[in-house]
Coordinates of C-alpha atoms and ligand atoms in Angstrom, one line a residue:
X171 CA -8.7 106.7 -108.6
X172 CA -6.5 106.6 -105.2
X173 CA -8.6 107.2 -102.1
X174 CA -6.6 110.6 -101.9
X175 CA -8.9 111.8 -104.5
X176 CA -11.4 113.5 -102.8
X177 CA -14.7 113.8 -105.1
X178 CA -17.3 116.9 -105.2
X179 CA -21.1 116.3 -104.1
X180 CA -23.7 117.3 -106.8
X181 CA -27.3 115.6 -107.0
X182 CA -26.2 113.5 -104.1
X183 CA -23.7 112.0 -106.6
X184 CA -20.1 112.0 -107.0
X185 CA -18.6 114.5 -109.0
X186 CA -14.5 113.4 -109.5
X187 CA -14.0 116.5 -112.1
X188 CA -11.1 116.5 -115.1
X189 CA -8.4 118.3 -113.3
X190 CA -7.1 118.7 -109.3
X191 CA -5.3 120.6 -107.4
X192 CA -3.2 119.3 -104.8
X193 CA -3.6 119.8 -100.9
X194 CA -0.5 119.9 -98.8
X195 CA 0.3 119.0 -95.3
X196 CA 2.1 122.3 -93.7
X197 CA 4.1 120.5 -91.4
X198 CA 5.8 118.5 -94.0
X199 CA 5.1 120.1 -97.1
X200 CA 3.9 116.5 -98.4
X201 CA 1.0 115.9 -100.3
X202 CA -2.0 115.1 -97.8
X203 CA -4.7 114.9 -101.0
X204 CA -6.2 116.4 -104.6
X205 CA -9.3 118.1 -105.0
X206 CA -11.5 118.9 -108.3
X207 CA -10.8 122.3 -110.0
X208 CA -14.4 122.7 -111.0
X209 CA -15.0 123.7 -114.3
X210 CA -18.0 126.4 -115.2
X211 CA -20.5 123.4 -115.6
X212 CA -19.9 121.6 -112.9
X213 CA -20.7 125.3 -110.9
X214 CA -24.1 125.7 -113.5
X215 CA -25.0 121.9 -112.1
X216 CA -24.2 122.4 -108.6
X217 CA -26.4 125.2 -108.3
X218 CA -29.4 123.9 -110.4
X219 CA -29.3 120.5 -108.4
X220 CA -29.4 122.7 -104.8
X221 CA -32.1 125.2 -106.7
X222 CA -34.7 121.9 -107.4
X223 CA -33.9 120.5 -104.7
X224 CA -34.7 123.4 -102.0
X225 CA -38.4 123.1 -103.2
X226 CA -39.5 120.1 -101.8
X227 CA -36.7 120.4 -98.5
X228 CA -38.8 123.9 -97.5
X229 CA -42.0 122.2 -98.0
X230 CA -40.6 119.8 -95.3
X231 CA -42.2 120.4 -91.8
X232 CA -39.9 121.9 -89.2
X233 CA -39.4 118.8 -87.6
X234 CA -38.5 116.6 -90.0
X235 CA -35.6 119.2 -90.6
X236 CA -34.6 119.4 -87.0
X237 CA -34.4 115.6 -86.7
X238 CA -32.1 115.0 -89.6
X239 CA -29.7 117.8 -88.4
X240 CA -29.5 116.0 -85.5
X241 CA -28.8 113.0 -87.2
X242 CA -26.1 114.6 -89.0
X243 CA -24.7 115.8 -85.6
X244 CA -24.8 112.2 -84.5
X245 CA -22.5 110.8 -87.7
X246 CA -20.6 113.8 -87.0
X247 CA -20.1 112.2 -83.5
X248 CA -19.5 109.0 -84.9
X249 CA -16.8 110.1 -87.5
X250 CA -14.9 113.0 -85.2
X251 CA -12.0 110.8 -85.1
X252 CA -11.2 110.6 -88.5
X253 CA -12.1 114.5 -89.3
X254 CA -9.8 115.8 -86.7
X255 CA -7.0 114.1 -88.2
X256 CA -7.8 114.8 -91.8
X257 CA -7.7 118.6 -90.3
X258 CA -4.9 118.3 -88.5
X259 CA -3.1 116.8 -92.3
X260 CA -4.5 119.5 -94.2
X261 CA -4.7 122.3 -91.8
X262 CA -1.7 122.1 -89.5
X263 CA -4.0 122.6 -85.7
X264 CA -2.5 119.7 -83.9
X265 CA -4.5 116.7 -82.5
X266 CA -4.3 117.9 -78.7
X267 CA -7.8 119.3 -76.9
X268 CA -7.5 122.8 -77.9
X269 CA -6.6 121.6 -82.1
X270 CA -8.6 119.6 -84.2
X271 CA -10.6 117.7 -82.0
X272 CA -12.1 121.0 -80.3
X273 CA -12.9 122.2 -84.6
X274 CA -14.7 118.6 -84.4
X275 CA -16.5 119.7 -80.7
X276 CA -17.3 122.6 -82.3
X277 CA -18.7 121.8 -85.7
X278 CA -20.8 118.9 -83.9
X279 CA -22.5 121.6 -81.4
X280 CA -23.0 124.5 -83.7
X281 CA -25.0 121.6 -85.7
X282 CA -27.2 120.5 -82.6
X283 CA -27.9 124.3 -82.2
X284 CA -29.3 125.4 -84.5
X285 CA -31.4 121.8 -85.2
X286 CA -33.2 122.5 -82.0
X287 CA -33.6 126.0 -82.6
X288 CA -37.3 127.7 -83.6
X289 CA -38.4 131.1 -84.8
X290 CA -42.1 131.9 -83.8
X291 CA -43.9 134.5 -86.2
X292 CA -43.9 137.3 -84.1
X293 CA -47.4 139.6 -83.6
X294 CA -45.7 143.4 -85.0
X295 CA -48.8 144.9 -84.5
X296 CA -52.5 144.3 -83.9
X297 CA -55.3 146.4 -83.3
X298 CA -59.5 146.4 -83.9
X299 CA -58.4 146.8 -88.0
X300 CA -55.5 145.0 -88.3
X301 CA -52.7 142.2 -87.2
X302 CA -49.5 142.0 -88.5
X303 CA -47.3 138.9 -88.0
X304 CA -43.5 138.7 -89.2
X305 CA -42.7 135.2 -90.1
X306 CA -38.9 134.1 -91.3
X307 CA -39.0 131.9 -94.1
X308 CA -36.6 130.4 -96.5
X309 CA -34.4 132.5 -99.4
X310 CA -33.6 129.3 -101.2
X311 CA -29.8 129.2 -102.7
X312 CA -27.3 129.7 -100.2
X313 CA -23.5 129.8 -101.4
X314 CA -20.7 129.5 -98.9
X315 CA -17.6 131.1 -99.0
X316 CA -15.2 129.5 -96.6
X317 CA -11.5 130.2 -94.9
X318 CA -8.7 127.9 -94.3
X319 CA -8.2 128.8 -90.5
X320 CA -10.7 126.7 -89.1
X321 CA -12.2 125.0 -92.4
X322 CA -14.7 122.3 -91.3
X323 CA -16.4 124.4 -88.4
X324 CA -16.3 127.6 -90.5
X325 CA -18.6 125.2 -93.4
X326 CA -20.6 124.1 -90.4
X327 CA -21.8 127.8 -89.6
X328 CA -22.5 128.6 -92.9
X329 CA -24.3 125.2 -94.0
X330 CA -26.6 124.1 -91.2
X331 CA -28.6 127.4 -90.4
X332 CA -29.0 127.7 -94.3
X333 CA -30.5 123.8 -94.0
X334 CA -33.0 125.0 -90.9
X335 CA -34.0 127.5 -92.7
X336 CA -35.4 125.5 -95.7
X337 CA -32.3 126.7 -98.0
X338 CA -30.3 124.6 -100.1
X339 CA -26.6 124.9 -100.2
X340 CA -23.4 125.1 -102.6
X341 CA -20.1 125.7 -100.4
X342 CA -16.9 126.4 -101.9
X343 CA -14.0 125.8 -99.3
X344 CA -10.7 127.2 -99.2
X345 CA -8.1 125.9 -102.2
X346 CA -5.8 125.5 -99.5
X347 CA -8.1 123.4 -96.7
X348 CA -11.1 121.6 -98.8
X349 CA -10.8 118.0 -97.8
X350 CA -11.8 118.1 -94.6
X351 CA -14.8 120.0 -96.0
X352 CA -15.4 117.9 -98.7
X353 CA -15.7 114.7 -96.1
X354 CA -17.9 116.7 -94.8
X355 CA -20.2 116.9 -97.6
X356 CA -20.1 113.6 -98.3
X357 CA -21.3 112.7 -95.4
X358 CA -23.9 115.2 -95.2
X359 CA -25.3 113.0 -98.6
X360 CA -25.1 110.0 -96.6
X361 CA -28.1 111.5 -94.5
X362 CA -29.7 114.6 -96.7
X363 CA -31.7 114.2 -99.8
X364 CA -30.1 114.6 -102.9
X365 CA -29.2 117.8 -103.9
X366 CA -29.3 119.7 -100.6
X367 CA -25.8 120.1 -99.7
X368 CA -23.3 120.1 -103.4
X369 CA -19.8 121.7 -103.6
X370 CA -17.1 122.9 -105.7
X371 CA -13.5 123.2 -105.6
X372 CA -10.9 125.5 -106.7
X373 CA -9.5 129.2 -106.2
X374 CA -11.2 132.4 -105.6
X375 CA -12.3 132.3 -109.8
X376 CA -14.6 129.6 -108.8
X377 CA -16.1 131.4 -106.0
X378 CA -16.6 134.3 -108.1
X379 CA -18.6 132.2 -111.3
X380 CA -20.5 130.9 -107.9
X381 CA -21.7 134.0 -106.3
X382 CA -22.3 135.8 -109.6
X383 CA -24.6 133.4 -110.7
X384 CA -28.9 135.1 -110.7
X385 CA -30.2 132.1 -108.9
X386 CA -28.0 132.4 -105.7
X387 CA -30.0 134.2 -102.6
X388 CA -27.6 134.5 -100.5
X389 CA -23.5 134.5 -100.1
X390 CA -22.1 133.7 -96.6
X391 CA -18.7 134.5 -96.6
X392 CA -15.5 134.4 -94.3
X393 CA -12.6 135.6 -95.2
X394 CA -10.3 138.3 -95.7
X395 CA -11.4 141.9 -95.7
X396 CA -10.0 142.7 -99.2
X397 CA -12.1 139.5 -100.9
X398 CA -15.5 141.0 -98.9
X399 CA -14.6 143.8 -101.4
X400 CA -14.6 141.8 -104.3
X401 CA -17.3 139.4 -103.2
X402 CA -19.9 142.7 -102.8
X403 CA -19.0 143.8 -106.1
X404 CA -20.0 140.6 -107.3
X405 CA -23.2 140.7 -105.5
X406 CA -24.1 143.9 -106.2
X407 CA -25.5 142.9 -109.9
X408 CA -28.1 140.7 -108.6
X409 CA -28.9 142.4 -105.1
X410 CA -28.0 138.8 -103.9
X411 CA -28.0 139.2 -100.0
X412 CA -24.7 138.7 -97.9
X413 CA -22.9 138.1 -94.6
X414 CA -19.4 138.9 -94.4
X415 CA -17.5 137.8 -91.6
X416 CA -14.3 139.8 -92.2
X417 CA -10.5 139.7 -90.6
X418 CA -9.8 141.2 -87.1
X419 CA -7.3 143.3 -85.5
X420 CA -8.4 142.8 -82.2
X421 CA -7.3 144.5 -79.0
X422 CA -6.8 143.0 -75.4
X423 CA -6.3 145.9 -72.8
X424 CA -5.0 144.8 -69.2
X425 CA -6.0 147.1 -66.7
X426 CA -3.4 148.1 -63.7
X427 CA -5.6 146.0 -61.1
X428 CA -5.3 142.9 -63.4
X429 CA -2.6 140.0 -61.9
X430 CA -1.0 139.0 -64.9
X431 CA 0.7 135.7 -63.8
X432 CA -3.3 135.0 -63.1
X433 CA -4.3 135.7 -66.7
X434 CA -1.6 134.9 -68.9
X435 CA -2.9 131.4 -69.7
X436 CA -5.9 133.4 -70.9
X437 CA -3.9 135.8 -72.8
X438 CA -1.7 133.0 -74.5
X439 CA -4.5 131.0 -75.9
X440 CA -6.8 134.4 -76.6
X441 CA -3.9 135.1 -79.0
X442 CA -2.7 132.0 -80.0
X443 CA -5.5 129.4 -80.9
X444 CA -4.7 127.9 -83.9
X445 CA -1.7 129.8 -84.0
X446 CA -3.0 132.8 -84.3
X447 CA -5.2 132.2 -87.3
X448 CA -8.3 132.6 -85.6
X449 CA -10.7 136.1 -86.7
X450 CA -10.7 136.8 -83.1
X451 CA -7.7 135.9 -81.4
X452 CA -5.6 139.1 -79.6
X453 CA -4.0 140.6 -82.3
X454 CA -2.3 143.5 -80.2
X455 CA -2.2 143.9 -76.1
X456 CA -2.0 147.4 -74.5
X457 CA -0.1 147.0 -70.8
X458 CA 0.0 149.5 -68.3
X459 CA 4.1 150.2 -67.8
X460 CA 3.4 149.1 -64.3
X461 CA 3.0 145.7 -65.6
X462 CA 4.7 145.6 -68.3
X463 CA 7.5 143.1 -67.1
X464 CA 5.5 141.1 -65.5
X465 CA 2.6 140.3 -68.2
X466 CA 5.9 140.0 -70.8
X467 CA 7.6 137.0 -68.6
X468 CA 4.1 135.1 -67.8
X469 CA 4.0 135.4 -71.5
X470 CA 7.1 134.4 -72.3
X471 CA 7.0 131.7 -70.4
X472 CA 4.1 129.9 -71.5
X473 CA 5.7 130.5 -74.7
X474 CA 8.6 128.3 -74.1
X475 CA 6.5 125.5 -72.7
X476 CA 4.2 125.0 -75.7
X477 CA 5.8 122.1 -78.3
X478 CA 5.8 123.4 -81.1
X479 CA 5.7 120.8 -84.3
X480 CA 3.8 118.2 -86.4
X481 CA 0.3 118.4 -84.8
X482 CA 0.1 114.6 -85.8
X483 CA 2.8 113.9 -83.0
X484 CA 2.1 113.4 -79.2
X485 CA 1.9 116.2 -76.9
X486 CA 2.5 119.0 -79.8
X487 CA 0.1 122.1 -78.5
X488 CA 1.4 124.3 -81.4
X489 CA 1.5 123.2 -84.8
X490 CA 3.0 125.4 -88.3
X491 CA 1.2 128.3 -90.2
X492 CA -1.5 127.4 -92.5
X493 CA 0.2 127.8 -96.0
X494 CA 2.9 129.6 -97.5
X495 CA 1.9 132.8 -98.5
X496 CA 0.7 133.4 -95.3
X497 CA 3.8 132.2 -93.5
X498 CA 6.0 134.6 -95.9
X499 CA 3.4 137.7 -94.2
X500 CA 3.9 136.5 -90.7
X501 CA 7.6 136.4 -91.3
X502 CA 7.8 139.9 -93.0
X503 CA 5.6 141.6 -90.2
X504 CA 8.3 139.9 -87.4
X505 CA 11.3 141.8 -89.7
X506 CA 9.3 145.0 -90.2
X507 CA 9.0 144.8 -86.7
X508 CA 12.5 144.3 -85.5
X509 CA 13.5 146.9 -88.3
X510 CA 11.1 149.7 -86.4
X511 CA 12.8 148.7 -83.1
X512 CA 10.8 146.2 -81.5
X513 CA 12.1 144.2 -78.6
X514 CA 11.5 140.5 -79.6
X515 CA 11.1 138.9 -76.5
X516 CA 11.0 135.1 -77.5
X517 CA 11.2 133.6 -81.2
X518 CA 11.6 136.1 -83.8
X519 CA 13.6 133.0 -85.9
X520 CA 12.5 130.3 -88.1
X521 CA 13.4 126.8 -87.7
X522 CA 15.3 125.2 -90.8
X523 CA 13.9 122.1 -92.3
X524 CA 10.1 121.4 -93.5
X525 CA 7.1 122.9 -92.7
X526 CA 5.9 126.6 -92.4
X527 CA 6.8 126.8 -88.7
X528 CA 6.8 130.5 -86.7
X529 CA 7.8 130.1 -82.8
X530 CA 6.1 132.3 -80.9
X531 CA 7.1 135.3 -81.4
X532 CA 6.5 138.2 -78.7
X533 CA 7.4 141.9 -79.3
X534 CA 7.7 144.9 -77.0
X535 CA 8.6 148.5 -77.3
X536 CA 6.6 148.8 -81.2
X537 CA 5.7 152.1 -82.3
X538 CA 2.0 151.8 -83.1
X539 CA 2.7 152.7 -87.2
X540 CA 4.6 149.5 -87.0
X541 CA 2.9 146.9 -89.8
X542 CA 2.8 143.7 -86.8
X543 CA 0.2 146.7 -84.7
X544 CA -1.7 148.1 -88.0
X545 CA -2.0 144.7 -89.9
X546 CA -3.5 141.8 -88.6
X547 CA -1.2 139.2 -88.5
X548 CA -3.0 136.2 -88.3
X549 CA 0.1 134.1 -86.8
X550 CA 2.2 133.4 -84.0
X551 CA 3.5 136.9 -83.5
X552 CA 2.2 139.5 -80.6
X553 CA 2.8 143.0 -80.6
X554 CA 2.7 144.1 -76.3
X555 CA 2.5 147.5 -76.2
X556 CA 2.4 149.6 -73.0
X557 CA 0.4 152.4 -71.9
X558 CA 0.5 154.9 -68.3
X559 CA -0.8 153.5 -65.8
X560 CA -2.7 156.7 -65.1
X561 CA -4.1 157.3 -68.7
X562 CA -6.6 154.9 -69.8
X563 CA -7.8 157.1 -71.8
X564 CA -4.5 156.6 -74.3
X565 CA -5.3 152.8 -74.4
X566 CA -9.1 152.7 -75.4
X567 CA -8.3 155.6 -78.0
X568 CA -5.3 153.6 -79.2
X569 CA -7.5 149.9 -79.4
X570 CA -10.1 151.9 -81.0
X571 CA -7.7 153.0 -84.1
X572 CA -8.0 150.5 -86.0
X573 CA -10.5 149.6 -89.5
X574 CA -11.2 146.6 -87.8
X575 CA -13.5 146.1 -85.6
X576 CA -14.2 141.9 -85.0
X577 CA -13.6 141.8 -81.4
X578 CA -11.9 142.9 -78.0
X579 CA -11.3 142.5 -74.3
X580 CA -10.3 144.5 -71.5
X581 CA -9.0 142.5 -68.0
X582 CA -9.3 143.5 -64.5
X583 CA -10.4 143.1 -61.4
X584 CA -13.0 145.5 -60.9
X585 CA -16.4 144.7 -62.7
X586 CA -17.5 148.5 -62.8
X587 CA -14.4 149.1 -64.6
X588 CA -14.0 146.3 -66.8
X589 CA -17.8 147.2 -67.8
X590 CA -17.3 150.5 -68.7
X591 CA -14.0 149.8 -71.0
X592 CA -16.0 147.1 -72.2
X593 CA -18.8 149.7 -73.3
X594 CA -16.1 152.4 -74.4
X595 CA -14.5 149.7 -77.1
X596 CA -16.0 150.0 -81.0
X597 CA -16.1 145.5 -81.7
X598 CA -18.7 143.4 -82.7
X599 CA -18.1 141.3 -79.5
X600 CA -16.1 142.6 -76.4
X601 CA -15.0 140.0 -73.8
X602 CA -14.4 140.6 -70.1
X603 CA -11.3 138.2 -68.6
X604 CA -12.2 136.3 -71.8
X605 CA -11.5 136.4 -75.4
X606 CA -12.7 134.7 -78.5
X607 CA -14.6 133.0 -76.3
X608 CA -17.8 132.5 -78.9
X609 CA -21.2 130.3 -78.6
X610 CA -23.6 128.7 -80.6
X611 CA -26.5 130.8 -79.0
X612 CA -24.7 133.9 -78.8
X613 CA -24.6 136.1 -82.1
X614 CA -21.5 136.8 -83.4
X615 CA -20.5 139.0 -86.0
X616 CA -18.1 141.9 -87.1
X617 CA -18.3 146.1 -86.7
X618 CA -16.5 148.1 -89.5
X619 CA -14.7 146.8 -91.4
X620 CA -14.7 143.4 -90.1
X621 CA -18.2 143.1 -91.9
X622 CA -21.9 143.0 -91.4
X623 CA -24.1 140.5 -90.8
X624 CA -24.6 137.9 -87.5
X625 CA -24.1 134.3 -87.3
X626 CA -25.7 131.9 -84.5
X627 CA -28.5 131.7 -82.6
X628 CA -31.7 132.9 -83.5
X629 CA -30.3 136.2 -85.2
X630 CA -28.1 133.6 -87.3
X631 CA -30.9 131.9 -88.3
X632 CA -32.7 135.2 -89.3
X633 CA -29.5 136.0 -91.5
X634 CA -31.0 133.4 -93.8
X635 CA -34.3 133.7 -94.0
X636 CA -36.3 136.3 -95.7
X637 CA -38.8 138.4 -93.3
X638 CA -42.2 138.4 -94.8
X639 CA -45.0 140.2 -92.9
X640 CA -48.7 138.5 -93.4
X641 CA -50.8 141.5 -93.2
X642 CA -54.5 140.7 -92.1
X643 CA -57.5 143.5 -92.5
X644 CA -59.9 142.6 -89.3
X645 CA -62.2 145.0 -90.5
Ligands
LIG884 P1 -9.6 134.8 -98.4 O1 -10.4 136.0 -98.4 O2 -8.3 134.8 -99.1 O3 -10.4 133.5 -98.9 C1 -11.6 133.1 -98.4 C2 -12.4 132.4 -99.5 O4 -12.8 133.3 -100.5 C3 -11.6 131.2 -100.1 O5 -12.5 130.1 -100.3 C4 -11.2 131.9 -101.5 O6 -11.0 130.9 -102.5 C5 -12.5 132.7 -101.8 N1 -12.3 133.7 -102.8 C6 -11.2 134.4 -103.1 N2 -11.5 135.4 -104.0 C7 -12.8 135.3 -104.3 C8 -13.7 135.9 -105.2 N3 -13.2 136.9 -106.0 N4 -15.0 135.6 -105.2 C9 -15.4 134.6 -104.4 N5 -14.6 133.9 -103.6 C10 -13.3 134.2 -103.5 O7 -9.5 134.5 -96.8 P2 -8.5 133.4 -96.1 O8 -7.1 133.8 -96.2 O9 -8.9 132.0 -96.6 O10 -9.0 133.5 -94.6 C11 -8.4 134.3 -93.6 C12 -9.2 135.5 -93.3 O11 -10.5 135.2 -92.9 C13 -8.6 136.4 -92.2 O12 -8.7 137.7 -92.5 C14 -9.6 136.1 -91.0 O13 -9.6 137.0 -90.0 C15 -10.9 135.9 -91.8 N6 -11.8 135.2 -91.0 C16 -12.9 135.8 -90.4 C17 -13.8 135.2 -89.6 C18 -15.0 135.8 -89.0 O14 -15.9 135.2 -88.5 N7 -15.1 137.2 -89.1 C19 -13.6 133.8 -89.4 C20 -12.5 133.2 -89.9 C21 -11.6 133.9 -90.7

């Protein structure tokens, strides 16, 4: 086989499968790699190696754990090179600081995290009669559900709080982005024992035969809002346990004492990292009219000085929309935009020639029922949408109206202020002169219906675990 076939991980061996799906770069619309289409048995095998092989890992004492999670942050260290451009092929972020090498950054410290990370059994209660202690231990059979926005960081998350834990692991990455992620596994066998840490390839069918399965404990899954659906259906049958970490719609509100010349770096790359396909990037900025022109031309601006292109090229800061069907949403949500008599202020068009490519693409003057302020995009267009200076009232009711609910800002001078928007907005996270600005100790996670369930720190590692309480009579 060609070194572009990229093998599954089962039993610590190599699984090359009977058919493949093909991987391709969206800047060129060439063939990067192929991946397995796992067939039914494969998935059966996957999760019966990962189910014998949690036993004697959660045995393990804690250390030993921690220490070869750091070791696996070490080859991650010693192999970032390689991984960022593989992403970069598959993906479409570029190679510059804020593209694939800050995925690698990323996926190498929410590994260290979590490795040095404890939870102590916690006293509940104790009296003359009793003591109750709450310890965390593990479920067993975690499956991962990954995304194609940020796919090797995203399988990070999901795979190495599981491992703390004592839980083995079978990840499914996205169809579109599993090379990078399968790499990853690979190398994971390099240092883990057998078994541990096993994929499988292929569509959404193949998630679905994964999660269904009785001897899965726990699904962690990113994605869309309208597969979280599906995916708690499928869990429902088994009471299997699960995270969702949905889409976002979120809003940035400027206030009037805000300088926007100051901010708009801030506001460009809270909307636009990874073009735009990032859960919580701005997905719709309320202005005070007082403003208005001002924040638009900083934006603009910065716009027109970002290369857009191959992300495999010097010096490109912007690099094409993940895949096709998403590209064709982006580009329908600019249309329905200009069709309900949106203002584009820069882009708006679509280059000829290869590649999935969106310019930036800023719009003012939107009606809020327009689809680019209800939907989320996830792309490099920006509804700005202005509010009265003297009604703020109108903006924090208008961020607010939305099913989402993943994260927001608010921006402005004044801390009192800023804190008390802050308070007022309905989001998992809220940032102030921030946004999107997550960490590996901080918990993150969604409110409606951006889903349920927090990731990182200690809370992450509690969202998979199972809480037992040792109940001792003193009497
Ligand atoms: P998606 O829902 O289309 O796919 C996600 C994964 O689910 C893929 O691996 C897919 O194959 C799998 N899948 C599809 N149907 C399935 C089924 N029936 N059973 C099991 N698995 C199934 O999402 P996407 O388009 O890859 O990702 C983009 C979305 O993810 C956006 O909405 C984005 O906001 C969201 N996201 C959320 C977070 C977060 O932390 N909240 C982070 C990143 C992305």
């Amino acid at each position: 086989m060609s070194d572009r076939y990229y093998p599954n991980y089962c039993d610590g061996q190599k699984i090359s499968g009977e058919s493949h799906f093909s991987v391709i770069n969206p800047a060129t619309e060439q063939l990067v790699g192929y991946a397995p289409t796992s067939t039914d048995t494969e998935i059966e095998q996957a999760i019966a190696s990962a189910k014998t092989a949690q036993i004697d890992w959660a045995a393990r004492p804690d250390q030993e754990r921690k220490d070869l999670l750091m070791a696996v942050a070490e080859k991650l260290q010693g192999e970032s090179a390689a991984l960022a451009k593989l992403i970069t092929e598959e993906q479409g972020k570029p190679l510059c600081p804020l593209g694939s090498p800050f995925e690698m950054q990323a996926a190498i410290g929410w590994t260290q995290v979590p490795a040095s990370l404890d939870i102590a059994p916690e006293i509940v209660f104790e009296d003359e009669t009793r003591k109750d202690v709450l310890h965390y231990q593990a479920l067993g059979v975690v499956a991962a559900i990954a995304p194609w926005n940020w796919p090797l960081m995203i399988a990070i998350w999901q795979i190495i709080p599981a491992l703390r834990m004592g839980n083995a692991v079978v990840i499914k990455p996205s169809e579109y982005t599993p090379l990078a992620t399968l790499e990853l596994v690979r190398l994971l066998n390099e240092i883990l024992p057998a078994g541990l840490v096993n994929s499988v390839t292929g569509a959404g069918d193949v998630g679905q035969k994964l999660i269904s399965h009785p001897d899965i404990d726990k699904v962690m899954f990113t994605g869309s809002e309208s597969t979280g659906v599906k995916i708690m259906q499928h869990c429902a049958p088994n009471v299997t346990r699960v995270t969702l970490e949905l889409g976002g719609n979120d809003p940035a509100i400027i206030l009037p004492d805000a300088n926007p010349e100051a901010i708009a770096e801030g506001l460009f790359w809270g909307s636009f990292l990874n073009m735009g396909q990032t859960c919580a990037c701005i997905k719709r900025l309320y202005v005070p009219e007082s403003l208005m022109d001002e924040a638009c031309d900083a934006l603009v601006k910065l716009a027109n000085q970002m290369p857009m292109g191959n992300g495999l090229d010097e010096g490109i800061m912007l690099g094409p929309i993940q895949n096709k069907m998403q590209y064709d949403k982006v580009m329908s949500l600019i249309a329905d935009a200009k069709q309900a008599g949106g203002t584009v202020l820069c882009g708006g068009e679509s280059p000829s020639g290869p590649g999935y490519f969106v310019p930036v693409t800023l719009i003012r003057d939107l009606p809020d029922t327009a689809r680019l302020v209800t939907e989320e995009q996830f792309g490099t267009a920006l509804p700005i949408l202005s509010y009265p200076d003297d009604d703020l009232e109108q903006a924090i009711h208008r961020a607010n109206n939305s099913p989402a609910g993943l994260g927001a800002s608010v921006w402005g001078t004044d801390p009192d202020q800023t804190e008390s928007v802050a308070a007022r907005l309905n989001a998992g996270t809220v940032w102030i002169n921030q946004h999107g600005a997550i960490h590996p100790m901080v918990p993150f996670g969604g409110a409606k219906g951006s889903g349920f369930g927090l990731e990182f720190g200690v809370e992450g590692l509690k969202a998979v675990s199972q809480p037992k309480i040792i109940s001792r009579n003193k009497a």
